[in-house]
XYZ file of C-alpha atoms in Angstrom:
365
model
C -37.527 3.798 -2.940
C -39.021 5.152 -6.155
C -35.940 4.177 -8.174
C -36.694 0.495 -7.515
C -40.030 0.871 -9.280
C -38.437 1.901 -12.549
C -37.937 -1.079 -14.905
C -34.256 -1.864 -15.452
C -34.596 -1.667 -19.238
C -35.486 2.024 -18.972
C -32.001 3.010 -17.763
C -30.179 0.284 -19.675
C -31.801 0.726 -23.093
C -34.524 3.375 -23.421
C -32.650 6.424 -22.108
C -29.404 5.716 -24.060
C -31.407 5.171 -27.274
C -33.273 8.452 -26.802
C -29.974 10.259 -26.199
C -28.495 8.795 -29.388
C -31.586 9.709 -31.414
C -31.410 13.280 -30.114
C -27.710 13.442 -31.033
C -28.526 12.321 -34.580
C -31.387 14.835 -34.765
C -29.046 17.698 -33.867
C -26.460 16.277 -36.287
C -29.136 16.390 -38.998
C -29.693 20.072 -38.270
C -25.947 20.686 -38.615
C -25.901 18.938 -41.997
C -29.006 20.874 -43.052
C -27.270 24.117 -42.055
C -24.419 23.476 -44.515
C -26.910 22.900 -47.321
C -27.003 19.108 -47.556
C -29.829 16.611 -47.186
C -29.585 14.911 -43.759
C -31.641 11.920 -44.943
C -29.272 11.314 -47.835
C -26.283 11.764 -45.511
C -27.718 9.257 -43.038
C -28.158 6.776 -45.874
C -24.517 7.053 -46.911
C -23.373 6.775 -43.290
C -25.403 3.643 -42.593
C -24.495 2.017 -45.904
C -20.800 2.795 -45.434
C -20.774 1.182 -41.991
C -23.185 -1.727 -42.380
C -24.261 -1.972 -46.014
C -21.615 -4.349 -47.371
C -19.166 -6.925 -46.040
C -16.028 -4.790 -46.232
C -17.769 -1.889 -44.479
C -18.903 -4.183 -41.668
C -15.338 -5.490 -41.345
C -13.962 -1.974 -40.958
C -16.686 -1.111 -38.442
C -15.759 -4.121 -36.299
C -12.050 -3.350 -36.706
C -12.573 0.113 -35.220
C -14.879 -1.365 -32.582
C -12.126 -3.766 -31.472
C -9.934 -0.935 -30.180
C -12.915 0.752 -28.538
C -13.899 -2.458 -26.747
C -10.422 -2.691 -25.223
C -10.329 0.935 -24.081
C -13.985 0.890 -23.001
C -13.339 -2.129 -20.800
C -10.239 -0.414 -19.400
C -12.251 2.646 -18.375
C -15.049 0.464 -17.012
C -12.869 -1.628 -14.686
C -11.285 1.472 -13.177
C -14.625 3.268 -12.914
C -16.164 0.382 -10.982
C -13.583 1.159 -8.290
C -14.328 4.869 -8.341
C -11.274 5.655 -10.494
C -11.548 7.857 -13.581
C -8.758 6.465 -15.739
C -8.152 8.939 -18.565
C -4.796 7.356 -19.283
C -6.015 4.719 -21.722
C -4.291 6.512 -24.578
C -0.879 6.295 -22.945
C -1.444 2.754 -21.666
C -2.460 1.632 -25.165
C 0.637 3.339 -26.585
C 3.007 1.606 -24.176
C 1.141 -1.688 -24.601
C 1.819 -1.392 -28.320
C 5.490 -0.881 -27.503
C 5.449 -4.190 -25.642
C 3.862 -5.943 -28.633
C 6.338 -4.373 -31.028
C 9.395 -5.348 -28.973
C 8.216 -8.974 -28.772
C 7.615 -9.152 -32.526
C 10.881 -7.431 -33.433
C 12.839 -9.732 -31.129
C 11.289 -13.058 -32.084
C 9.902 -12.868 -35.622
C 13.099 -14.247 -37.193
C 13.339 -17.248 -34.877
C 9.940 -18.206 -33.438
C 6.682 -19.428 -34.990
C 3.370 -17.610 -34.647
C 2.016 -19.859 -31.899
C 4.943 -18.808 -29.683
C 4.943 -15.115 -30.614
C 1.176 -14.563 -30.245
C 0.800 -15.490 -26.551
C 4.015 -13.629 -25.699
C 2.683 -10.556 -27.509
C -0.547 -10.776 -25.505
C 1.505 -10.943 -22.303
C 3.739 -8.097 -23.478
C 0.757 -5.856 -24.245
C -0.809 -6.570 -20.855
C 2.413 -6.182 -18.849
C 3.520 -2.950 -20.527
C 0.046 -1.413 -20.357
C -0.375 -2.484 -16.730
C 3.064 -1.113 -15.825
C 2.081 2.270 -17.263
C -1.097 2.190 -15.184
C 0.717 1.116 -12.025
C 2.551 4.375 -11.365
C -0.593 6.589 -11.287
C -2.325 3.862 -9.244
C 0.474 3.804 -6.680
C 0.507 7.596 -6.452
C -3.271 7.608 -5.897
C -3.325 4.739 -3.404
C -0.199 5.518 -1.379
C 0.475 9.220 -1.894
C -2.978 10.722 -2.456
C -2.286 12.086 -5.945
C -5.410 12.421 -8.063
C -5.737 9.700 -10.699
C -7.133 12.086 -13.312
C -4.131 14.412 -13.144
C -1.501 11.679 -13.157
C -3.065 9.658 -15.977
C -3.381 12.753 -18.173
C 0.282 13.568 -17.582
C 1.312 9.994 -18.318
C -0.407 10.208 -21.714
C 2.023 12.974 -22.677
C 4.986 11.153 -21.159
C 4.095 8.012 -23.133
C 3.892 10.009 -26.353
C 7.296 11.623 -25.796
C 8.857 8.311 -24.763
C 7.614 6.599 -27.924
C 9.003 9.376 -30.125
C 12.395 9.074 -28.438
C 12.540 5.269 -28.634
C 11.369 4.948 -32.223
C 13.424 7.833 -33.645
C 16.630 6.993 -31.782
C 16.547 3.221 -31.261
C 13.862 1.361 -33.181
C 13.626 3.155 -36.538
C 14.547 1.071 -39.554
C 18.003 1.913 -40.852
C 18.148 3.897 -44.068
C 14.627 5.296 -43.843
C 13.380 8.718 -42.817
C 9.939 7.504 -41.687
C 9.751 7.046 -37.882
C 8.754 3.390 -38.104
C 10.427 0.144 -37.180
C 11.073 -2.496 -39.813
C 8.119 -4.582 -40.939
C 7.621 -7.770 -38.954
C 7.980 -11.144 -40.623
C 4.603 -12.691 -41.494
C 4.821 -15.240 -38.685
C 4.393 -12.245 -36.311
C 1.149 -11.061 -37.948
C -2.275 -11.710 -36.477
C -4.399 -13.492 -39.107
C -7.131 -11.497 -40.799
C -10.576 -12.969 -40.224
C -11.416 -12.904 -43.935
C -8.384 -15.138 -44.534
C -9.491 -17.552 -41.797
C -13.076 -17.736 -43.069
C -12.264 -17.887 -46.788
C -11.359 -21.645 -46.815
C -14.754 -22.308 -45.208
C -16.511 -20.576 -48.095
C -17.532 -17.616 -45.920
C -16.986 -14.214 -47.528
C -16.771 -11.375 -44.974
C -15.020 -8.885 -47.237
C -11.421 -7.735 -47.384
C -10.872 -5.581 -44.294
C -8.340 -5.106 -41.456
C -10.561 -7.094 -39.069
C -8.308 -9.650 -37.435
C -8.041 -12.136 -34.584
C -7.813 -9.296 -32.054
C -11.596 -8.896 -32.376
C -12.110 -12.411 -30.979
C -9.681 -11.586 -28.162
C -11.677 -8.431 -27.403
C -14.856 -10.500 -27.008
C -13.023 -12.922 -24.707
C -11.857 -9.951 -22.636
C -15.506 -8.908 -22.267
C -16.310 -12.334 -20.824
C -13.296 -12.067 -18.514
C -14.330 -8.637 -17.202
C -17.941 -9.771 -16.696
C -16.820 -12.768 -14.655
C -14.187 -10.821 -12.730
C -16.390 -7.911 -11.651
C -19.700 -9.653 -11.005
C -18.694 -13.183 -10.039
C -15.571 -12.962 -7.885
C -14.804 -11.807 -4.375
C -12.314 -9.272 -5.705
C -14.985 -7.868 -8.038
C -17.289 -7.396 -5.058
C -14.516 -5.533 -3.232
C -13.947 -3.362 -6.296
C -17.639 -2.456 -6.587
C -17.843 -1.770 -2.861
C -14.859 0.572 -3.099
C -16.433 2.400 -6.019
C -19.793 2.736 -4.250
C -18.594 3.757 -0.787
C -14.862 3.901 0.032
C -15.552 4.539 3.718
C -17.760 1.458 4.017
C -15.134 -0.560 2.116
C -12.459 0.401 4.659
C -14.732 -0.416 7.608
C -15.453 -3.801 6.006
C -11.745 -4.601 6.108
C -11.064 -4.167 2.378
C -7.519 -3.097 1.557
C -8.593 -0.155 -0.583
C -5.053 0.741 -1.671
C -4.426 -2.794 -2.920
C -7.763 -2.939 -4.752
C -7.044 0.465 -6.329
C -3.653 -0.666 -7.610
C -4.987 -3.938 -8.998
C -7.894 -2.155 -10.690
C -5.490 0.125 -12.526
C -3.182 -2.767 -13.410
C -6.076 -4.613 -15.043
C -7.332 -1.409 -16.651
C -3.914 -0.628 -18.108
C -3.479 -4.183 -19.349
C -6.813 -4.074 -21.176
C -5.915 -0.752 -22.806
C -2.564 -2.216 -23.843
C -4.349 -4.780 -26.021
C -5.012 -1.998 -28.546
C -1.425 -2.700 -29.600
C -2.367 -6.237 -30.618
C -4.953 -4.942 -33.070
C -2.932 -2.042 -34.445
C 0.698 -3.191 -34.283
C 0.451 -6.942 -34.735
C -2.869 -7.082 -36.580
C -2.800 -4.229 -39.107
C 0.366 -2.110 -39.371
C 2.873 -4.934 -38.772
C 5.498 -2.503 -37.534
C 5.993 -0.160 -34.607
C 5.010 3.403 -35.484
C 3.932 6.687 -33.937
C 0.373 7.768 -33.129
C -1.242 4.404 -33.816
C -3.607 4.923 -30.864
C -5.446 7.664 -32.815
C -7.557 8.825 -29.877
C -9.028 5.421 -29.039
C -8.094 5.849 -25.373
C -10.217 8.976 -25.076
C -13.085 7.578 -27.162
C -13.140 4.586 -24.816
C -14.366 6.902 -22.049
C -17.488 7.700 -24.076
C -17.921 4.026 -24.982
C -17.806 3.007 -21.313
C -20.268 5.739 -20.306
C -22.680 4.883 -23.097
C -22.354 1.172 -22.353
C -23.146 1.760 -18.657
C -19.788 0.173 -17.757
C -21.127 -3.293 -18.619
C -19.344 -5.513 -21.173
C -22.466 -6.057 -23.290
C -23.196 -2.345 -23.350
C -19.564 -1.616 -24.186
C -19.686 -3.988 -27.178
C -22.815 -2.267 -28.521
C -21.428 1.224 -27.893
C -18.102 0.288 -29.516
C -19.922 -0.975 -32.612
C -21.898 2.284 -32.755
C -18.712 4.357 -32.618
C -17.016 2.018 -35.091
C -19.970 2.584 -37.420
C -19.559 6.343 -37.016
C -15.849 6.073 -37.873
C -16.384 3.921 -40.957
C -19.687 5.428 -42.068
C -18.274 8.897 -41.541
C -15.389 8.149 -43.895
C -17.865 6.946 -46.542
C -20.036 9.997 -45.970
C -17.113 12.419 -46.398
C -16.142 10.619 -49.622
C -19.630 10.645 -51.155
C -20.541 14.207 -50.115
C -17.363 16.316 -50.209
C -19.041 19.305 -48.550
C -19.421 17.144 -45.416
C -15.777 17.257 -44.439
C -14.103 14.910 -41.942
C -14.390 17.745 -39.414
C -18.185 17.639 -39.718
C -18.035 13.899 -39.086
C -16.030 14.607 -35.918
C -18.792 17.043 -34.902
C -21.353 14.243 -35.288
C -19.225 11.929 -33.163
C -18.826 14.694 -30.603
C -22.595 15.226 -30.431
C -23.112 11.523 -29.748
C -20.544 11.738 -26.944
C -22.162 14.940 -25.612
C -25.687 13.573 -25.439
C -24.656 10.094 -24.292
C -22.169 11.331 -21.702
C -22.467 14.859 -20.405
C -26.222 15.143 -21.062
C -27.200 11.532 -20.402
C -29.526 12.536 -17.520
C -31.416 15.156 -19.523
C -34.506 12.967 -19.886
C -33.828 10.678 -16.936
C -36.031 12.318 -14.289
C -39.012 12.803 -16.621
C -38.901 9.270 -18.005
C -38.425 7.665 -14.591
C -41.236 9.825 -13.189
C -43.519 8.638 -15.998
C -42.891 4.971 -15.233
C -43.186 5.531 -11.466
C -46.579 7.178 -11.947
C -47.669 4.293 -14.163
C -46.562 1.782 -11.541
C -48.443 3.632 -8.774
C -51.573 3.978 -10.882
C-alpha cells in the first residue's frame, strides 16, 4: 500500500542518479588515493566522451552495442529469465553476419546484403539462445548455468571456424578476408556530410539507428501486445501464469529467441559496421556489460538508452583519461566502470527504503 504513494520518478530517476553520484564519489577517492586530482580527471573524462564531435561519435558507437545487449537482457528478465549468455549470442550473431557478407559481397549490392545480414544476425543469435531456452522450459535446466556454458562453447566454436575454415589464405592473423565495400554499413558522418552536418570522424554507423528502432520494437512488444502481457505475467508470477492458461514453456522459449536475436545484432555494428571482416573477440565484454545496462535502465528501453550512453561515455572518456593522465591506467578506468555497476546493480537498494520512507511521510503529512 505504501509503495503506491511513492512518486514513480523516485524509483525511475532519483535513486539511479544518487547511485551513480555515489559511484563517482568513491571513484574520486580512488583517484585521490593514487595521487591525482579527481576534479581534473573528471574533466578529462567528460570532455573525452562529450566534449567534441568525434568523442560523441565514439560514445554512441560503444552505446550501440550496449543497447542491443541491454535490450536482450531486458526481454529475458521480463519473463523471469536471467540471460547471461548475451556474449555468446552476440558472438554467434556476428558469425551469421560474417557468413552473409563473405558469401554475397562479390555478387550482391548493399540493399540486398544489409537486410540479409540483419536476418542472419537475428537467426544465429536466436538459435544460440534457443538451446538454453529449451533446456530450461522442457528439461528444467537452469538458464544461468546453460547460458554461461554456451558463452564458452561459442568462443571455442568461433576459434575453430575462423582458424580452420574462414581465415584468409596466406595470413597468420585469425581473421577472414576484408569484405567488399558494398557489404559495409555506412558511417553516419559520411551520410550527414553531404547535408553539411559535421558529426566528426568516428566508427558510429547505421547500426545505431537500428538499435533505436529495436528499442521501439521492444517497447511495443512488451507493453502493447498480448504476448508481452503473457511474458510480464510469467516474470511476475509463474504459478499464476500457468493457472491463467499461459503456455509458460512456449513463452520462455520465445523470450530467449528474441533475446538472443537482439544480442546477435552486436555483429552488425562490429562486423559489418566497423571491422569489415570476421575476427575473434569482437564482442569485448558487451554481453556482460549489457546486464548492468539493463539493471540501471530498469529494463525499459528509454532507461537502457540512457544507461548505454553513460557506459559508452565511460568507455570513451576513460580512454581519453588514461591518455591524458598516464598514472590513471586502463585498469583504474575499469575500476570506475565496476563501481558504477556495483552501486547501480548490486547496491541499487541501498538508499531505496530511506528515500521511499521520506516521500511516504511527506505524502501522509
